[in-house]
Coordinates of C-alpha atoms and ligand atoms in Angstrom, one line a residue:
X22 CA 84.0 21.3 120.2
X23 CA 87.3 23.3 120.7
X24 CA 87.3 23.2 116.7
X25 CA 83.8 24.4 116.7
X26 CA 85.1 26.9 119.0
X27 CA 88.0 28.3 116.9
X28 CA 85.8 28.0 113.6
X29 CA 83.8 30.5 115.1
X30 CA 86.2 33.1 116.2
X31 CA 86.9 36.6 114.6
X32 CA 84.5 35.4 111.6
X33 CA 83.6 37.8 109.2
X34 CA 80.7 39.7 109.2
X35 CA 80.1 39.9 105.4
X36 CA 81.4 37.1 103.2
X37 CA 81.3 37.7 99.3
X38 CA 82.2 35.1 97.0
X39 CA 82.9 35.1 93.1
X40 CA 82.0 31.3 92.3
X41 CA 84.0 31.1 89.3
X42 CA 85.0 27.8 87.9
X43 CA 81.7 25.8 86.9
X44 CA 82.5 25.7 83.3
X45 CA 86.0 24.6 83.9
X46 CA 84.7 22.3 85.6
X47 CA 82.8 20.5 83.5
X48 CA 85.3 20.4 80.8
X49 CA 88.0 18.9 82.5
X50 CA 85.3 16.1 82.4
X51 CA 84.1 16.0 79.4
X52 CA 80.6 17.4 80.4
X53 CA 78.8 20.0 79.2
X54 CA 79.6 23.5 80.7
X55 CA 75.8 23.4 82.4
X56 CA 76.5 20.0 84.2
X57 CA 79.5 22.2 86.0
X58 CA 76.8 24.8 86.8
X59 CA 74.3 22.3 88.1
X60 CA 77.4 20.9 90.5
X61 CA 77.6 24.7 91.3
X62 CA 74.2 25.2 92.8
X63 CA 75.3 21.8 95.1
X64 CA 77.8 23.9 96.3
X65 CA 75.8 26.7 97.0
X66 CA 73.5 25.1 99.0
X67 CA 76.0 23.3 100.9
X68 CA 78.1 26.5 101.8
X69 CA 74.8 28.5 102.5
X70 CA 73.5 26.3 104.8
X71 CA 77.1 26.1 106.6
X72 CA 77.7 29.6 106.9
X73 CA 74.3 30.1 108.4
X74 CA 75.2 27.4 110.7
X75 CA 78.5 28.7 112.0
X76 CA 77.4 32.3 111.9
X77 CA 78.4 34.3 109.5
X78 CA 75.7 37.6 109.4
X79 CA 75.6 38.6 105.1
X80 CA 76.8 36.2 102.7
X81 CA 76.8 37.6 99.0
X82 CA 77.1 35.5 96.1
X83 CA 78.2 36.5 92.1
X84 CA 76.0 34.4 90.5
X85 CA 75.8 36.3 87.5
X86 CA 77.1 39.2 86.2
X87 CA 75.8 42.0 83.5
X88 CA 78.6 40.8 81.3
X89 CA 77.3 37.5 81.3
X90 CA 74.5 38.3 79.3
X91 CA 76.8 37.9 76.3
X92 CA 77.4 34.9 76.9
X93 CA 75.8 31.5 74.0
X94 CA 72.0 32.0 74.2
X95 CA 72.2 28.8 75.6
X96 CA 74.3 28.9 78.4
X97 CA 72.4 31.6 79.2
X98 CA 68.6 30.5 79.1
X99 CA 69.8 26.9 81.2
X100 CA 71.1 29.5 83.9
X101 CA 68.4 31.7 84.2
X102 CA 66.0 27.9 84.3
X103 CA 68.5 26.6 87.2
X104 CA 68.3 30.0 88.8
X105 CA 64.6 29.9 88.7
X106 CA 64.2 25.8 90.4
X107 CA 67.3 26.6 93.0
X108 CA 65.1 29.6 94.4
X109 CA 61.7 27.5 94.3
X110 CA 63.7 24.3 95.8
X111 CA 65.6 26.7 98.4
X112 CA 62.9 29.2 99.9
X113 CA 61.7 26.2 102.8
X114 CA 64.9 25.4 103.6
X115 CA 65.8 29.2 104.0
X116 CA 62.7 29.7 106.2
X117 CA 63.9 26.5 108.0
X118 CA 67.3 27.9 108.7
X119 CA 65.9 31.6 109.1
X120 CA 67.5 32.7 106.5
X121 CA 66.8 36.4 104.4
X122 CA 67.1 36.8 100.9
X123 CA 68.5 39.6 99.1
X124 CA 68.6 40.4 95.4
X125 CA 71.1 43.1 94.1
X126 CA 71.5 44.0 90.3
X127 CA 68.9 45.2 87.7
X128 CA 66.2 43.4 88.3
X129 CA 64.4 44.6 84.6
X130 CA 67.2 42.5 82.6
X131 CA 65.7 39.4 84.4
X132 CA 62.8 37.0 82.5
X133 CA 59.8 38.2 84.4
X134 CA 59.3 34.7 85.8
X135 CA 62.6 34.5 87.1
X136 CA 62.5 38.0 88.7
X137 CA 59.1 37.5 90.1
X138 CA 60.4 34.1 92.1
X139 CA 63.0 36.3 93.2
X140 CA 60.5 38.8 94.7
X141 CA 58.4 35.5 96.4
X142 CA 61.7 34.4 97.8
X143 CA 62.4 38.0 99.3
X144 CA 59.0 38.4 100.5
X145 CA 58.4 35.1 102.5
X146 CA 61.5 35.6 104.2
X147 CA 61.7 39.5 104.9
X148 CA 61.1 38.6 108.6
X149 CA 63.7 36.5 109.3
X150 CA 66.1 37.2 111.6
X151 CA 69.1 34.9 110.9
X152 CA 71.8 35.5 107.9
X153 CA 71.4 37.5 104.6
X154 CA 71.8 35.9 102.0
X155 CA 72.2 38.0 98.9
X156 CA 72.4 37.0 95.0
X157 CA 73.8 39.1 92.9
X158 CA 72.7 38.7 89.7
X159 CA 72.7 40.5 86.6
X160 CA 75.2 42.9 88.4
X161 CA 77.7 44.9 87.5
X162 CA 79.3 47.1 89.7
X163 CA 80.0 49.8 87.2
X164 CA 76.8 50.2 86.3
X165 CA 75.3 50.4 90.2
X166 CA 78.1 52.8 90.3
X167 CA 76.8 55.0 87.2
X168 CA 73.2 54.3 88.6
X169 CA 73.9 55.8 92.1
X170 CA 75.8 59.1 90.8
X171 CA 72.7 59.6 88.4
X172 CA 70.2 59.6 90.9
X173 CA 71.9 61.4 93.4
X174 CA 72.5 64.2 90.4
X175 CA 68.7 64.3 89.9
X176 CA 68.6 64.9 93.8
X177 CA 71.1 67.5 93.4
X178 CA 69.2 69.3 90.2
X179 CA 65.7 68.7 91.9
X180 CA 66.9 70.7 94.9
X181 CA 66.7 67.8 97.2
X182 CA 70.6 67.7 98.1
X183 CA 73.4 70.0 98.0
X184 CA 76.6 68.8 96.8
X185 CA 77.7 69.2 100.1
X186 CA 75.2 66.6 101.2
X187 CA 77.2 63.9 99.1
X188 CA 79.2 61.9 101.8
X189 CA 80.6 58.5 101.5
X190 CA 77.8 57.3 103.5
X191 CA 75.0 59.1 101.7
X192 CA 76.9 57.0 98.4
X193 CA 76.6 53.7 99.8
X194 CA 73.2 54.0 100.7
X195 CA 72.1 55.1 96.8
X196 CA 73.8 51.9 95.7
X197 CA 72.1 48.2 95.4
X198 CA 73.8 47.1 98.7
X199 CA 72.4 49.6 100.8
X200 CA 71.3 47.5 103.8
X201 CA 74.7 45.4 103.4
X202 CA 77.8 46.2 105.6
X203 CA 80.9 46.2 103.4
X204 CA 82.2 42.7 102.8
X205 CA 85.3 41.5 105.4
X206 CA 86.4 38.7 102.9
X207 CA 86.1 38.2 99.0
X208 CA 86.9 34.6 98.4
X209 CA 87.2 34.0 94.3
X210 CA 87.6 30.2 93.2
X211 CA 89.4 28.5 90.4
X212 CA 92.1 30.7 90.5
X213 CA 91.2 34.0 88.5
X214 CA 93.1 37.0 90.6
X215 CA 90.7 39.5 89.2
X216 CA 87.7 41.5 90.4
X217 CA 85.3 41.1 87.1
X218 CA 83.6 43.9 87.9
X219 CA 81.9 42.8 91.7
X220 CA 81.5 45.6 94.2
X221 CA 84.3 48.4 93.5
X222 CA 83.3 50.8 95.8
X223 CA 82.2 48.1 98.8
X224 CA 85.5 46.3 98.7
X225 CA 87.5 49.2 99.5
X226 CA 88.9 47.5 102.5
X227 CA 88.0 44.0 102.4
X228 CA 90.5 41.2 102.6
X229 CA 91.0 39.3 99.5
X230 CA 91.4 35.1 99.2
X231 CA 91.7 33.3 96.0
X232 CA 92.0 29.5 95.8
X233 CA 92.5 27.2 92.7
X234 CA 89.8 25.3 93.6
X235 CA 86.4 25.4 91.2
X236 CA 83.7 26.6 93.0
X237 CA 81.8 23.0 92.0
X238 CA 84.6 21.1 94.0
X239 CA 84.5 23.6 96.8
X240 CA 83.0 22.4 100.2
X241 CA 83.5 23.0 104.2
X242 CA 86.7 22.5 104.1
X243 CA 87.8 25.0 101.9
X244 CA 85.4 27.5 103.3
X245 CA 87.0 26.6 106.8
X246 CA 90.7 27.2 104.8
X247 CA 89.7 30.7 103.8
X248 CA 88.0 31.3 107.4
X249 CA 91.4 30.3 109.1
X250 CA 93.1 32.6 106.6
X251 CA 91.1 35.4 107.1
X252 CA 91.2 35.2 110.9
X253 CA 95.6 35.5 110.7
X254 CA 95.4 39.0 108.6
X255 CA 95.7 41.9 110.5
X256 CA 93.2 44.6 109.2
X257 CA 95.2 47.9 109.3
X258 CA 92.6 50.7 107.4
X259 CA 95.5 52.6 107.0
X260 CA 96.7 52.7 110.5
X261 CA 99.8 50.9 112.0
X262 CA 100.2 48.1 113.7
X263 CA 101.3 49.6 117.0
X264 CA 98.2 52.1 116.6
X265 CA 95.7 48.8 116.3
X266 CA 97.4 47.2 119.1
X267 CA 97.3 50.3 121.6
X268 CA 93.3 50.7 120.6
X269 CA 93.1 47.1 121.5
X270 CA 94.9 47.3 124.8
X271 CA 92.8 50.1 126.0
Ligands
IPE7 C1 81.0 30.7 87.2 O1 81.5 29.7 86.4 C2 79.5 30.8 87.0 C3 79.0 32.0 86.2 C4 79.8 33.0 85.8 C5 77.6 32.0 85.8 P1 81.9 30.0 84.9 O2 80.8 29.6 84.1 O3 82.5 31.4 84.7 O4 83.1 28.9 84.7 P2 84.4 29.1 83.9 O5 85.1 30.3 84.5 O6 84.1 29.2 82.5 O7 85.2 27.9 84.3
IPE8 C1 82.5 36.4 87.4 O1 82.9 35.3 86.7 C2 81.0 36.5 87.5 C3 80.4 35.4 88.3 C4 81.0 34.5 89.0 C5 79.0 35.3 88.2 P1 83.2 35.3 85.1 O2 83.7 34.0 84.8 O3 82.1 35.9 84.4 O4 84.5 36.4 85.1 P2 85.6 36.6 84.0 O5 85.0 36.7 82.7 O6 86.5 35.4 84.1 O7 86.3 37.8 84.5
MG9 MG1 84.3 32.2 84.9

C-alpha cells in the first residue's frame, strides 16, 4: 500500500520511451533479430497495461522510426506483420483498460493494411477516457518538423496567418503531437545516450533516463527505477532553485 502510495507520487504526465535493444537482444542468444522484437511487444504490453494502471496520462512509444525503413527488407516486412497482430490482439484489452490510441508519423509510408488497423484501433477507442497511448511509427522528428514549417508557410502565403501569428504554441499544434502535452520523462533502453531523431522540438525540457537494460528484458521494475528517478530531479525551466522553492511555499 504505502509502496503503492509512493509509486504514485509526482508521476509524470507524459512518458516517452525509445525501446531500443530488441535486436541486441536476440543476438546475445543466438536468435534471430525478430525473436528480440517479438520479446519486445511482451514488453509492451506489460508496461502499457502498468502504466495505465498506476496512472500515468500519455505514454508514447518509438516503435519505428523513418530511418528504419532502410533497414533488410526482411526485418522490415516481420515488423510491419507484428505491428499489424499486436494492434488486432491489443484493441480489447485497450477498451478493457480504457485506454486511447494515438498514431503519430506519416501514416502514407505504412502498408495500407497496417495503416488501416491503425485507424480501427484509433477509432474504437476515441471515447475513452483513461491513458493515451501513442505509437509512433514511421516518425521522424525532422521531418514533422519540415512538415509543420511548410504548412504554416502555405498559411502565411495563402493570407491565413501573419508571421506574427507564429508562436511557440501555434508550432506545436501544426506538428503530429498536437493533442500531446510535452513529454516529462524520455526513458531510452539498452544503453544508447542518443536522441535518434524522436521529438526535438517536444523534449525541450523533459527529463532524460537511459538504462542498459534491453527493452525485451525490461519490466515493472525497471519502469518503477526510472519512476523513482524521475521523482528526485528537480525541474528548474530555467529558474533557480530558491525561485521554485518560494513559488512552492506560496
Ligand atoms: C528497437 O530495437 C526496435 C526498433 C528500432 C524497431 P532494435 O531493433 O533497434 O535493436 P538493436 O538496437 O539493434 O539492438
Ligand atoms: C530508435 O532506435 C528508433 C526506435 C526505437 C524505433 P534505433 O535503433 O533505430 O536508433 P539508432 O539507429 O541506434 O540511433
Ligand atoms: Mg536499435
Amino acid at each position: 500500500m504505502a509502496f503503492e502510495a509512493t509509486l504514485k507520487e509526482n508521476l509524470p504526465r507524459h512518458l516517452a520511451i525509445i525501446m531500443d535493444g530488441n535486436g541486441r537482444w536476440a543476438k546475445a542468444r543466438m536468435l534471430p533479430r525478430i525473436m528480440g522484437h517479438r520479446k519486445g511487444v511482451q514488453t509492451v504490453r506489460l508496461i502499457v497495461e502498468e502504466c495505465s494502471r498506476i496512472g500515468i496520462g500519455y505514454l508514447t512509444l518509438f516503435a519505428f522510426s523513418s530511418e528504419n525503413w532502410s533497414r533488410p527488407k526482411t526485418e522490415v516486412r516481420s515488423l510491419m506483420s507484428l505491428l499489424k497482430k499486436y494492434i488486432k490482439m491489443e484493441v480489447p484489452r485497450m477498451m478493457a483498460n480504457n485506454i486511447r490510441f494515438n498514431v503519430i508519423g506519416n501514416r502514407n509510408d505504412l502498408p495500407e493494411d497496417v495503416a488501416a488497423g491503425l485507424d480501427d484501433a484509433m477509432r474504437v477507442t476515441a471515447g475513452n477516457s483513461g491513458m493515451t497511448l501513442t505509437l509512433a511509427l514511421s516518425y521522424g522528428s525532422r521531418q514533422e518538423l519540415l512538415q509543420a514549417t511548410k504548412f504554416i508557410a502555405e498559411e502565411v502565403r495563402n493570407g491565413l496567418l501573419s508571421p506574427d501569428d507564429i508562436t511557440e504554441e501555434l508550432f506545436s499544434s501544426r506538428l503530429y503531437t498536437t493533442s500531446l502535452p510535452d513529454p516529462d520523462l524520455l526513458v531510452r533502453t539498452s544503453g544508447e545516450m542518443r536522441i535518434s531523431n524522436f521529438l526535438l522540438w517536444q523534449l525541450a525540457y523533459t527529463e532524460l533516463y537511459f538504462t542498459d537494460v534491453k527493452w525485451p528484458d525490461f519490466n515493472r521494475d525497471e519502469l518503477y527505477k526510472a519512476l523513482a528517478n524521475y521523482r528526485q530531479r528537480e525541474r528548474r525551466f530555467g529558474l533557480t532553485s530558491d525561485q521554485l522553492r518560494s513559488a512552492t511555499d506560496n
